[in-house]
XYZ file of C-alpha atoms in Angstrom:
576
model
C 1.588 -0.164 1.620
C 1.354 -3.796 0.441
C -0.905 -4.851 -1.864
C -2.274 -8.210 -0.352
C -3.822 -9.845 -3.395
C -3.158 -9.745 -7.397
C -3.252 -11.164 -10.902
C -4.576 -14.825 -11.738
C -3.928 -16.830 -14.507
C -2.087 -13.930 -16.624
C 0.131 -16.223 -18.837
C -0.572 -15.265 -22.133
C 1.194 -12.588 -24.264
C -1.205 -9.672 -24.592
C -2.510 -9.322 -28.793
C -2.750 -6.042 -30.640
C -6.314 -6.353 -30.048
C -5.791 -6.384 -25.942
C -3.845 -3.340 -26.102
C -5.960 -0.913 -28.384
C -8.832 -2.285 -26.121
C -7.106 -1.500 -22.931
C -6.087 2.007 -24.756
C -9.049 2.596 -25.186
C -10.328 1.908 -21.758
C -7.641 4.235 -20.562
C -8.975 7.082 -22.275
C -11.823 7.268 -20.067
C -10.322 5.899 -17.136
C -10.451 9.292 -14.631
C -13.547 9.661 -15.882
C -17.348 7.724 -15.363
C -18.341 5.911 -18.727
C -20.719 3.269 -17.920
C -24.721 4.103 -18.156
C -24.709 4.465 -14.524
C -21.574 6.394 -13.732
C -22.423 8.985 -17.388
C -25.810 9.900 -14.903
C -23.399 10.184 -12.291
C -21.149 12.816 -13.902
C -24.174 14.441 -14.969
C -25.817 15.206 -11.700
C -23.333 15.623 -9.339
C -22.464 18.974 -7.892
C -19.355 19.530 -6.281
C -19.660 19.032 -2.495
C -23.133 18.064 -2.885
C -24.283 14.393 -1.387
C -26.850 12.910 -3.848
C -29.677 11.479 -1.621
C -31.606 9.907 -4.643
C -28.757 7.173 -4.746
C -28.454 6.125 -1.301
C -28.777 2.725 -0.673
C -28.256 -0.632 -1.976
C -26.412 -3.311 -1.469
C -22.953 -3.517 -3.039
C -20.987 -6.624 -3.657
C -17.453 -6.638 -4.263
C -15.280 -10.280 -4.699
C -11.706 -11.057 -3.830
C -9.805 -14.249 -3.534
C -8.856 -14.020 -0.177
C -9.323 -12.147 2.596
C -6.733 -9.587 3.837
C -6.277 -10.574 7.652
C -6.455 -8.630 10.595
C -8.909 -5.553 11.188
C -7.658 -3.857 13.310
C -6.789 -0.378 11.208
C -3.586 0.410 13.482
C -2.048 -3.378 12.804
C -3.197 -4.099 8.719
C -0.585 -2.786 6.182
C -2.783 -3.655 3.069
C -4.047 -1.982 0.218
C -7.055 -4.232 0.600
C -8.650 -3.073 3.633
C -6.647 0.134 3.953
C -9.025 1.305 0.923
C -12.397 0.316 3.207
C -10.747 2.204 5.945
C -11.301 5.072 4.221
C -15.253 5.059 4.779
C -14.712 3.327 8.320
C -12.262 5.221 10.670
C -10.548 8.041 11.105
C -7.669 10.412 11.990
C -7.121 14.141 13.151
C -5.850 14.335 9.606
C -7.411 12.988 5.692
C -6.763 12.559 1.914
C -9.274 14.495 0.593
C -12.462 11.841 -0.907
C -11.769 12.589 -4.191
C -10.486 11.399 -7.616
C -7.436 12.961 -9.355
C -4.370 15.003 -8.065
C -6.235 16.912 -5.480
C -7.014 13.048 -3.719
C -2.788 13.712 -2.334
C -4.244 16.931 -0.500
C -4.701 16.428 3.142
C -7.200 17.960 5.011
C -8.732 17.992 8.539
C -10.273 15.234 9.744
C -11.443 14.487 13.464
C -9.656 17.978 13.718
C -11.919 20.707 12.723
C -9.267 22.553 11.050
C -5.396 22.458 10.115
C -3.262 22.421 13.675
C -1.354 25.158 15.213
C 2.458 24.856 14.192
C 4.972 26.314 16.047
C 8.032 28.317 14.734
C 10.432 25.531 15.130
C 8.595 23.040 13.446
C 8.385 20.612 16.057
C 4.660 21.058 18.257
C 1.506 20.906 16.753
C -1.878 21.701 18.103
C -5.084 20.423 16.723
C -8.412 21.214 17.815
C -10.833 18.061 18.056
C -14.284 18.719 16.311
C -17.334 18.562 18.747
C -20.168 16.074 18.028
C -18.242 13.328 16.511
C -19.363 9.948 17.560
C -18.312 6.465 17.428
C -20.129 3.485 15.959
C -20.335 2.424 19.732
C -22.579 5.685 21.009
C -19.816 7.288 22.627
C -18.405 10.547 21.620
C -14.555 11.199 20.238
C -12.531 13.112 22.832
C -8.874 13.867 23.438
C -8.296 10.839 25.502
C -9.198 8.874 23.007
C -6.505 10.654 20.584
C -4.263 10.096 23.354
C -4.702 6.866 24.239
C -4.981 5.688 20.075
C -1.160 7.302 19.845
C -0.241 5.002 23.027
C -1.959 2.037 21.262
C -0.271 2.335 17.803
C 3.174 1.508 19.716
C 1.642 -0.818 22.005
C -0.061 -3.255 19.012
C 3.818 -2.699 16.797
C 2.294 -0.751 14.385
C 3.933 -2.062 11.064
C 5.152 2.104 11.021
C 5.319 2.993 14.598
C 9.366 3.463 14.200
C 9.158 5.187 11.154
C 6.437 7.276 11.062
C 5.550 7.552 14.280
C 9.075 7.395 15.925
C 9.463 11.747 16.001
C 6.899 11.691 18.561
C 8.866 12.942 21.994
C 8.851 9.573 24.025
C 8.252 7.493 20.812
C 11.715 6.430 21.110
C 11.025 4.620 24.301
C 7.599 2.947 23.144
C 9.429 1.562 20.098
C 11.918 -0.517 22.521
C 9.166 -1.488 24.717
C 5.926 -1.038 23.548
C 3.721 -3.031 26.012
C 4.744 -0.012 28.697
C 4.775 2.815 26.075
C 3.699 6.467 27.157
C 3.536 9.201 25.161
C 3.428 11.949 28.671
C 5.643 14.146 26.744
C 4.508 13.825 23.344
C 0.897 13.502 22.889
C -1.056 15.347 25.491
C -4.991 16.240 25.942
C -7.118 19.171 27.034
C -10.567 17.954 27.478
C -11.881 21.545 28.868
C -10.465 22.806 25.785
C -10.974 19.728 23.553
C -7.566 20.450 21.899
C -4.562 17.830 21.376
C -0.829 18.679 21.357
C 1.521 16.778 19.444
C 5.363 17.026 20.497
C 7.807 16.081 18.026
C 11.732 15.857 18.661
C 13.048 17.524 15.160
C 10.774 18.793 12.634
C 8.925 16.351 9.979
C 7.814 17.915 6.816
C 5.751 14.755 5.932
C 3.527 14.161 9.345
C 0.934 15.457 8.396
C 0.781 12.934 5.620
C 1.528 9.991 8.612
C -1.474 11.433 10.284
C -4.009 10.647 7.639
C -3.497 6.950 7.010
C -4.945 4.069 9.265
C -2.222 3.654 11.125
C -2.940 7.243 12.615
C -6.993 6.172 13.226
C -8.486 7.194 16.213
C -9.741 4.473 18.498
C -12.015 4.365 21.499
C -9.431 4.872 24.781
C -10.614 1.279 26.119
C -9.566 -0.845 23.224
C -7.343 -3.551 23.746
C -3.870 -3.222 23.456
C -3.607 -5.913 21.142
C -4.447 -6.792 17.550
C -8.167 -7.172 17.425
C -7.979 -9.815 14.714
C -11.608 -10.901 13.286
C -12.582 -9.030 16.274
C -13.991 -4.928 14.991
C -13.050 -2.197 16.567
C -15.720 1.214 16.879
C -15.588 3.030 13.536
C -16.209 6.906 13.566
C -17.095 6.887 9.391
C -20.160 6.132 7.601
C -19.615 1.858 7.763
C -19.157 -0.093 10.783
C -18.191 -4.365 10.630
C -21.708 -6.692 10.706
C -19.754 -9.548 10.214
C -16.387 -11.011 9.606
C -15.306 -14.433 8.908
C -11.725 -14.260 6.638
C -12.597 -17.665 4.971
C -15.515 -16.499 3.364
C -16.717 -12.886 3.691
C -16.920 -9.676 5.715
C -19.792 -7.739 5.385
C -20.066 -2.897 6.425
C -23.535 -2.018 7.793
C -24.367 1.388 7.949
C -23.008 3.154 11.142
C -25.812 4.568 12.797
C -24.077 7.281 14.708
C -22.642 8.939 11.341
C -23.178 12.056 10.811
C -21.643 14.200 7.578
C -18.782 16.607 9.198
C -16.752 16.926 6.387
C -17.419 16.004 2.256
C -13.671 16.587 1.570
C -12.174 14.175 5.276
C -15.620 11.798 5.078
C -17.765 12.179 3.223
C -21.406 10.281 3.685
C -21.548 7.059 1.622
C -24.067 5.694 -0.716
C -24.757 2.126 -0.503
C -26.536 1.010 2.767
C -24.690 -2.752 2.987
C -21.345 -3.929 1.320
C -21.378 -7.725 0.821
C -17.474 -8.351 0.488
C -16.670 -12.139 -0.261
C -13.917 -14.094 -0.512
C -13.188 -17.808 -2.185
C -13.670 -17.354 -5.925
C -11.295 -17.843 -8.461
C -11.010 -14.275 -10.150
C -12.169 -15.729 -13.529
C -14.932 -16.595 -11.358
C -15.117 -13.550 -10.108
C -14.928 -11.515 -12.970
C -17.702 -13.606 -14.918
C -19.837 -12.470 -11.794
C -18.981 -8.963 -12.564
C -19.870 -9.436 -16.290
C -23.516 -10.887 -15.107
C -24.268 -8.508 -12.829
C -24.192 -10.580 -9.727
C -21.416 -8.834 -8.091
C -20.062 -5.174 -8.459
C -16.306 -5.340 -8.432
C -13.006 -7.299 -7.936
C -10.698 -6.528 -6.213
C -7.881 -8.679 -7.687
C -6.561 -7.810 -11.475
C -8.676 -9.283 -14.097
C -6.779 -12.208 -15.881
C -5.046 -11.253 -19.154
C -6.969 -13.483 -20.904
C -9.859 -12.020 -20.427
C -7.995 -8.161 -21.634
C -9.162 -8.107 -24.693
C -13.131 -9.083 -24.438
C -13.542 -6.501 -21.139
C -11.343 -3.851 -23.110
C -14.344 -4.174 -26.003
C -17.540 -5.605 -25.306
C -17.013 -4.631 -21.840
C -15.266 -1.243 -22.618
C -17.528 0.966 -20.773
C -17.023 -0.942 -17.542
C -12.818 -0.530 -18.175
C -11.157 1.676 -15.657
C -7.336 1.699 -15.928
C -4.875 3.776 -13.523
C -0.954 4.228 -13.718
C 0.248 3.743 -10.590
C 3.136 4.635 -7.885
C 4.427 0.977 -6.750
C 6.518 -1.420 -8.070
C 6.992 -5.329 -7.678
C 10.454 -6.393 -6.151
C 12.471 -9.115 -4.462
C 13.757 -8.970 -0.966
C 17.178 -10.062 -0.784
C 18.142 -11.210 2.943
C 21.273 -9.378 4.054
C 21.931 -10.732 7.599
C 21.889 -14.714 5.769
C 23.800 -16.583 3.660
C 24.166 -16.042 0.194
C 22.923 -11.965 0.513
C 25.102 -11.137 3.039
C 27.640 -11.156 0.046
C 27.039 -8.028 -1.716
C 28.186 -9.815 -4.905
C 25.654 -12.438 -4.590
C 22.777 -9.596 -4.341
C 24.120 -7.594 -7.264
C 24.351 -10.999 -9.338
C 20.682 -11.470 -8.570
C 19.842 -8.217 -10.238
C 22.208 -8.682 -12.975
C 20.292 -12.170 -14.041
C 16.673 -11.528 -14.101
C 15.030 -10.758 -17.117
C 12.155 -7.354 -16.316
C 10.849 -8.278 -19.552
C 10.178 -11.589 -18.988
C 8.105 -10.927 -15.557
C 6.399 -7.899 -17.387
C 5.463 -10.711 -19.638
C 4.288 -12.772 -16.826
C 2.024 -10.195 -15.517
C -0.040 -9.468 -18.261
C 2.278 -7.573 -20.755
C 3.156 -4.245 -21.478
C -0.114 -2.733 -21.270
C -0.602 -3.746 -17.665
C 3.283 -2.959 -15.994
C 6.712 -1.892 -17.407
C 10.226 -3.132 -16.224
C 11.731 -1.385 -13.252
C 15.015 -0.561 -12.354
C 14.858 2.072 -9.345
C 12.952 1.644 -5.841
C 11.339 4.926 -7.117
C 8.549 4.820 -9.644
C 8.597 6.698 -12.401
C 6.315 10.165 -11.593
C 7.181 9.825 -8.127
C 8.814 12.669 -6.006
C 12.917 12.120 -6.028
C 12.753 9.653 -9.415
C 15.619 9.279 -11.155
C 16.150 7.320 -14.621
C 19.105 4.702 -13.738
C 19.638 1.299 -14.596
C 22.612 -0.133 -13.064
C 22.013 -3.718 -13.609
C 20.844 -3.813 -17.970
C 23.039 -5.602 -20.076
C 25.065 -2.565 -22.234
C 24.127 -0.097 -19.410
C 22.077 2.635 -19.861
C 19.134 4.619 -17.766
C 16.339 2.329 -19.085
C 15.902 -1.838 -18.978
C 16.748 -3.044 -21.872
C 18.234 -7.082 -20.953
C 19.189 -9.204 -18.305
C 23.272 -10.249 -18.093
C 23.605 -13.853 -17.207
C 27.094 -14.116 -17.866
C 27.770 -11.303 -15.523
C 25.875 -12.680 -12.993
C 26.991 -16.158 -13.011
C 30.947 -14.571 -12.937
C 29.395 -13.007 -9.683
C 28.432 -15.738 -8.095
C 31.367 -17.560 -8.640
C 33.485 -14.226 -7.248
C 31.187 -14.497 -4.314
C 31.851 -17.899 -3.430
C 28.255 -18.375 -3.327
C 27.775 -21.145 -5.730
C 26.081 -24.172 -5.095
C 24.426 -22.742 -1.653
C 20.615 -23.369 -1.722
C 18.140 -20.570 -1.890
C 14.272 -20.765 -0.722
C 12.015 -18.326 -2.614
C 8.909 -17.628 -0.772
C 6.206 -16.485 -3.250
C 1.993 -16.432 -2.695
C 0.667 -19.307 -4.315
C -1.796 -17.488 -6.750
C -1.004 -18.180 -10.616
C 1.213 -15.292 -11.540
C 2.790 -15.248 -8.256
C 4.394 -18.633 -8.895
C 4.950 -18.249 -12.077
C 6.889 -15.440 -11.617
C 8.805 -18.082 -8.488
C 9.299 -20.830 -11.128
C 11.042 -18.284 -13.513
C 13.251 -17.558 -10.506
C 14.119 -20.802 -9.557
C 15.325 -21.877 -13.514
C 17.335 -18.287 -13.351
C 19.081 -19.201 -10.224
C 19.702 -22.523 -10.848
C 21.357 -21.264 -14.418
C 23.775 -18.822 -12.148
C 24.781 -21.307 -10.059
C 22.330 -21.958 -7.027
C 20.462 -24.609 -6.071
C 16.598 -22.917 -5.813
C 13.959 -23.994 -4.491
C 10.076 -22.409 -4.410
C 8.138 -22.004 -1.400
C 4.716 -20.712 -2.246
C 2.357 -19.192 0.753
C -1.237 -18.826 0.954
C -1.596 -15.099 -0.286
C -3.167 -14.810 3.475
C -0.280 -15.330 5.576
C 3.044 -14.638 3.085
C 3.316 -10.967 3.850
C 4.044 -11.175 7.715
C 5.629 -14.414 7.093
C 8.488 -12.854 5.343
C 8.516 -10.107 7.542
C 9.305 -12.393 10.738
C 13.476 -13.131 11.050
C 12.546 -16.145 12.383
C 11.504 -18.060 9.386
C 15.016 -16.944 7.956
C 13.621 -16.009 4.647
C 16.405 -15.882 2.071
C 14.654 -14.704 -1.085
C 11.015 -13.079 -1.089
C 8.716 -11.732 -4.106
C 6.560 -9.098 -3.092
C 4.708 -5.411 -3.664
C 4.751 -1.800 -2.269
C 2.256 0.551 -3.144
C 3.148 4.033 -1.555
C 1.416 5.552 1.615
C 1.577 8.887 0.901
C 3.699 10.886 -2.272
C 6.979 11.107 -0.463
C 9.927 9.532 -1.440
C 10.687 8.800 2.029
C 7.955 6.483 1.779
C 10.017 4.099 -0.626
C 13.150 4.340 0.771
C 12.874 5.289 4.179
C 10.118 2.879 5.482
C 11.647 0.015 3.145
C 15.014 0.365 3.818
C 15.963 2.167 6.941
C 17.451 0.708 10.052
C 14.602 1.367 11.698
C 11.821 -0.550 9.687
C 13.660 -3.689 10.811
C 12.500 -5.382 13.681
C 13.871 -8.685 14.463
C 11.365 -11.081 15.494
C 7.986 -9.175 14.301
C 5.648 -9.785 12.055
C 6.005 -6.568 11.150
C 9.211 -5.530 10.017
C 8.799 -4.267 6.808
C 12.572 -3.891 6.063
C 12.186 -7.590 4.869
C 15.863 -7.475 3.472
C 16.948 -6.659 6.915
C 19.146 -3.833 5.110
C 20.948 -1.088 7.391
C 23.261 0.790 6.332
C 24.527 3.578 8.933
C 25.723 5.940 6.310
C 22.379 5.474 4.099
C 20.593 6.506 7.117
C 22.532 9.456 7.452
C 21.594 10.501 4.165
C 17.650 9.608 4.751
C 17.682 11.858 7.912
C 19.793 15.032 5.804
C 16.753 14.719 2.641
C 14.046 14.753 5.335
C 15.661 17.824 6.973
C 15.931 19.205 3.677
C 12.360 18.567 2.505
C 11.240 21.720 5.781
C 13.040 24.389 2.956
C 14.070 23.022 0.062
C 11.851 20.489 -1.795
C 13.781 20.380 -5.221
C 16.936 19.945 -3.634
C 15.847 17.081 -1.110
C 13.966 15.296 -4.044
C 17.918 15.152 -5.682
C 18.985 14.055 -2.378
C 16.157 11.050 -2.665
C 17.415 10.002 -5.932
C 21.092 9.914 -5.050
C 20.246 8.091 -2.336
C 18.056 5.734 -4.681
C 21.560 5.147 -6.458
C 23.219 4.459 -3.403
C 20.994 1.641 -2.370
C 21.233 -0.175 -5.832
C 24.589 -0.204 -6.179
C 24.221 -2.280 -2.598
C 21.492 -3.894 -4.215
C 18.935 -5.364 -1.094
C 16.391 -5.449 -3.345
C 15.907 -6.432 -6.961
C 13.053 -3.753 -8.469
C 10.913 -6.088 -11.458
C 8.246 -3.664 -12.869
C 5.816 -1.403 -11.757
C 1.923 -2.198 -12.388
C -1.763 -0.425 -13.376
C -4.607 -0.555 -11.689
C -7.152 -2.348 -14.240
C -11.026 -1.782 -12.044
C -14.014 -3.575 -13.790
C -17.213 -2.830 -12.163
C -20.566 -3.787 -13.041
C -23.225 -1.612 -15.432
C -25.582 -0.965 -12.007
C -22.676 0.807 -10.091
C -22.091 4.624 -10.593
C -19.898 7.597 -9.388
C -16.827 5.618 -10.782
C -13.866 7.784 -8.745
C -10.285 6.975 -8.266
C -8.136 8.318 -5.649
C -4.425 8.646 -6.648
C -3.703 7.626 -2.544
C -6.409 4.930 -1.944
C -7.790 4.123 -5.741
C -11.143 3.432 -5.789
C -13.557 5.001 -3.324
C -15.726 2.536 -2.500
C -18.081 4.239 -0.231
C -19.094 6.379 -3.199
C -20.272 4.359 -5.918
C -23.827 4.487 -6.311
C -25.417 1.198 -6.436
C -29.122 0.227 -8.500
């Protein structure tokens, strides 16, 4: 998923004593450290709710807002982690911290579905009981009608997730008169669901249990909701939203506990999420207690006096994402495959890990894949010397490139968010493009509308900096929803293929590891990183680095747990 919001003001180097703070940090970073969250490991049981912390108010800070609500439209890592006390589908990431937070589990279903032989029809059996926040209790037309409504809204992964689903086809090329007849069907007497795929998809159960997949009330609108909230089914419902300055969860008062692993009840009665302050700001509230969290990176300047006087409060997380370019293949220069590959030749990794916040906080990247990901492969096609790791940028190549290309002297727009590190990282473009040749010129966005801007064809985006931070640990995930014909959709805001890159033959080779992954993970995982190769050396995208998750909380917040799939689960912290 993208990651809507990140660092501020990270411009200087990190010191010897920033990184044997944030070491130490690290050590406990899986773990609860702070007074609150030490009580917290102490008296929880496994399974067991602890009703002496319920309630509270907890207040978390971000810069900005992360647009739309509506779980089946927003692609962010923002609101996606809310989601996760809010709504939900027949499937779930288990609530938990640690490896076992990639298991899913059932959800809305009251156990694991019916497969048959061939792979290709599941049957899931709806749990009785289950309200939502509007009174009205889940059935199978609402799971019906929620599948309908994922392809009528253009889910940012209805034709790649979604698009095995028998009819799917049909709903992806017109999605205002999709119906799913065939391929998602209801027994109300029986309160069961059938799913109907066309080939077999090792990986749906992992589509089923992120927010794209939530299930909906049959009546809601076929249309992003916007500011407007949908009925939740989890512990929080929306009070209030208002993007330029805060959205605040109430307590849904038709929750009841089905499941601890799928949703679990949550502890704080009221979260107070506002948006507007600078993260310094922001993080100084944290420090004095008047706010619980931030969402957004804590500045590097401020590393080395959290990863100390602060250390107890330290959380830091490796991560599965990476920070890239999108190189525009269907306009001028990067339809020239030269011109692409001289892009990746030029930049410097170091120099953006640098930018970030240093070596402590990312580490040059070379592959789409992260490193600990399924189907990772060490490669480096584009380091000065060669070699499988980063080691320098080649300017010389690249420039010889561009002049091969007959590229030089065009003008290139890169589109950045307008946050500190953001366009810092767009000014070191511009000078490295202008050196090979170019004539650049930086476009920052408000962080609020930059994502679907450079999603849309029609603002003929050349040149775009931006994140992915995986859905669920599948390699297809990477590759597959950034890079497949498929995941571009001309004229959406939602076409996450923002490099427009389709390749018929890459495609070919997507579908054959998929197939693979039914009996043979090992060998599809190969397939994933050959295919990895294959896209370089075509070179859409230029990989940068891959970042940690640094989470700062206040002293009064405890139960400190981070998922591997959604980070930090906010509906259970405990809260003085």
């Amino acid at each position: 998923m993208a990651r809507h919001l990140l660092r501020a003001h990270p411009l200087i180097r990190p010191t010897a004593a920033i990184s044997a703070a944030l070491v130490l940090a690290a050590c406990s970073s899986t773990q609860p450290t702070a007074p609150a969250a030490s009580a917290a490991a102490a008296a929880a049981t496994p399974g067991g709710f602890q009703e002496a912390h319920k309630g509270g108010t907890l207040k978390l800070l971000a810069k900005s807002a992360a647009g739309t609500l509506d779980p089946q439209v927003n692609y962010t890592l923002q609101y996606w982690q809310l989601y996760q006390s809010m709504y939900d589908g027949l499937m779930a990431f288990r609530k938990v911290g640690g490896e076992e937070s990639f298991k899913v589990v059932p959800d809305l279903a009251e156990a694991m579905p019916e497969v048959s032989d061939d792979g290709k029809t599941y049957v899931f059996k709806l749990r009785k009981g289950v309200k939502f926040s509007s009174g009205d209790e889940v059935t199978a037309d609402d799971v019906v009608a929620s599948f309908e409504r994922l392809f009528k809204v253009s889910s940012p992964t209805a034709g790649t997730f979604y698009n095995g689903i028998a009819g799917a086809a049909a709903c992806v090329k017109k999605p205002k008169s999709c119906s799913l007849d065939e391929g998602v069907t209801g027994d109300a007497a029986a309160g069961t669901v059938t799913i109907k795929l066309t080939q077999p998809d090792p990986e749906f159960l992992f589509k089923l249990a992120v927010p794209h997949a939530s299930v909906l009330p049959k009546g809601s609108p076929a249309k992003d909701s916007g500011t407007k909230p949908l009925p939740t089914t989890g512990p929080y419902m929306v009070g209030s939203y208002d993007p330029s300055r805060a959205l605040k969860l109430v307590r849904n008062p038709h929750f009841t506990e089905w499941s601890r692993d799928a949703q679990p009840q949550a502890y704080a009665d009221e979260i107070d999420y506002s948006f507007g302050l600078t993260v310094e700001a922001a993080v100084t509230a944290v420090q004095n207690g008047q706010a619980d969290w931030v969402f957004d990176p804590p500045p590097a300047d401020r590393l080395n006096e959290l990863g100390t006087t602060y250390a107890d409060q330290v959380h830091i997380s490796q991560l599965t994402a990476f920070w890239y370019l999108t190189l525009n293949t269907n306009l001028a220069p990067f339809d020239n495959e030269q011109a692409r590959q001289a892009i990746n030749w030029a930049v410097d990794r170091n120099a953006l890990v640098q930018l970030y916040g240093g070596a402590n906080l990312a580490q040059p990247a070379c592959t789409v894949l992260p490193p600990g990901f399924p189907g990772h492969v060490d490669f480096c096609d584009y380091t000065k010397d060669g070699g499988a790791k980063w080691s320098a940028p080649d300017l010389e190549k690249a420039k010889q490139l561009v002049q091969q290309s007959g590229t030089a002297g065009q003008e290139i727009g890169i589109v950045v968010q307008d946050d500190t590190v953001n366009k810092s990282i767009g000014e070191y473009l511009q000078s490295v493009l202008t050196e090979i040749g170019y004539k650049a010129v930086l476009k920052p966005l408000s962080g609020d509308i930059q994502f679907t801007y450079i999603q849309n064809t029609e603002n003929k985006v050349q040149l775009a900096l931006t994140q992915w931070y995986q859905d669920y640990p599948a390699a297809s995930n990477f590759l597959n929803v950034l890079l497949s014909c498929a995941s571009f959709k001309p004229g959406s805001d939602s076409s996450i293929n923002i490099a427009g890159f389709c390749d018929k033959g890459i495609d070919t080779q997507m579908q054959t590891a998929l197939e693979t992954q039914r009996t043979d993970q090992a060998k599809a995982d190969q397939l994933w990183g050959q295919i990895d190769q294959e896209i370089m050396k075509k070179s859409p995208v230029v990989p940068l680095f891959t970042p940690k998750q640094v989470n700062f909380i206040s002293k009064r917040v405890g139960n400190y747990q981070f998922s591997k799939q959604f980070y930090m689960l906010v509906g259970q912290l405990w809260v003085q």
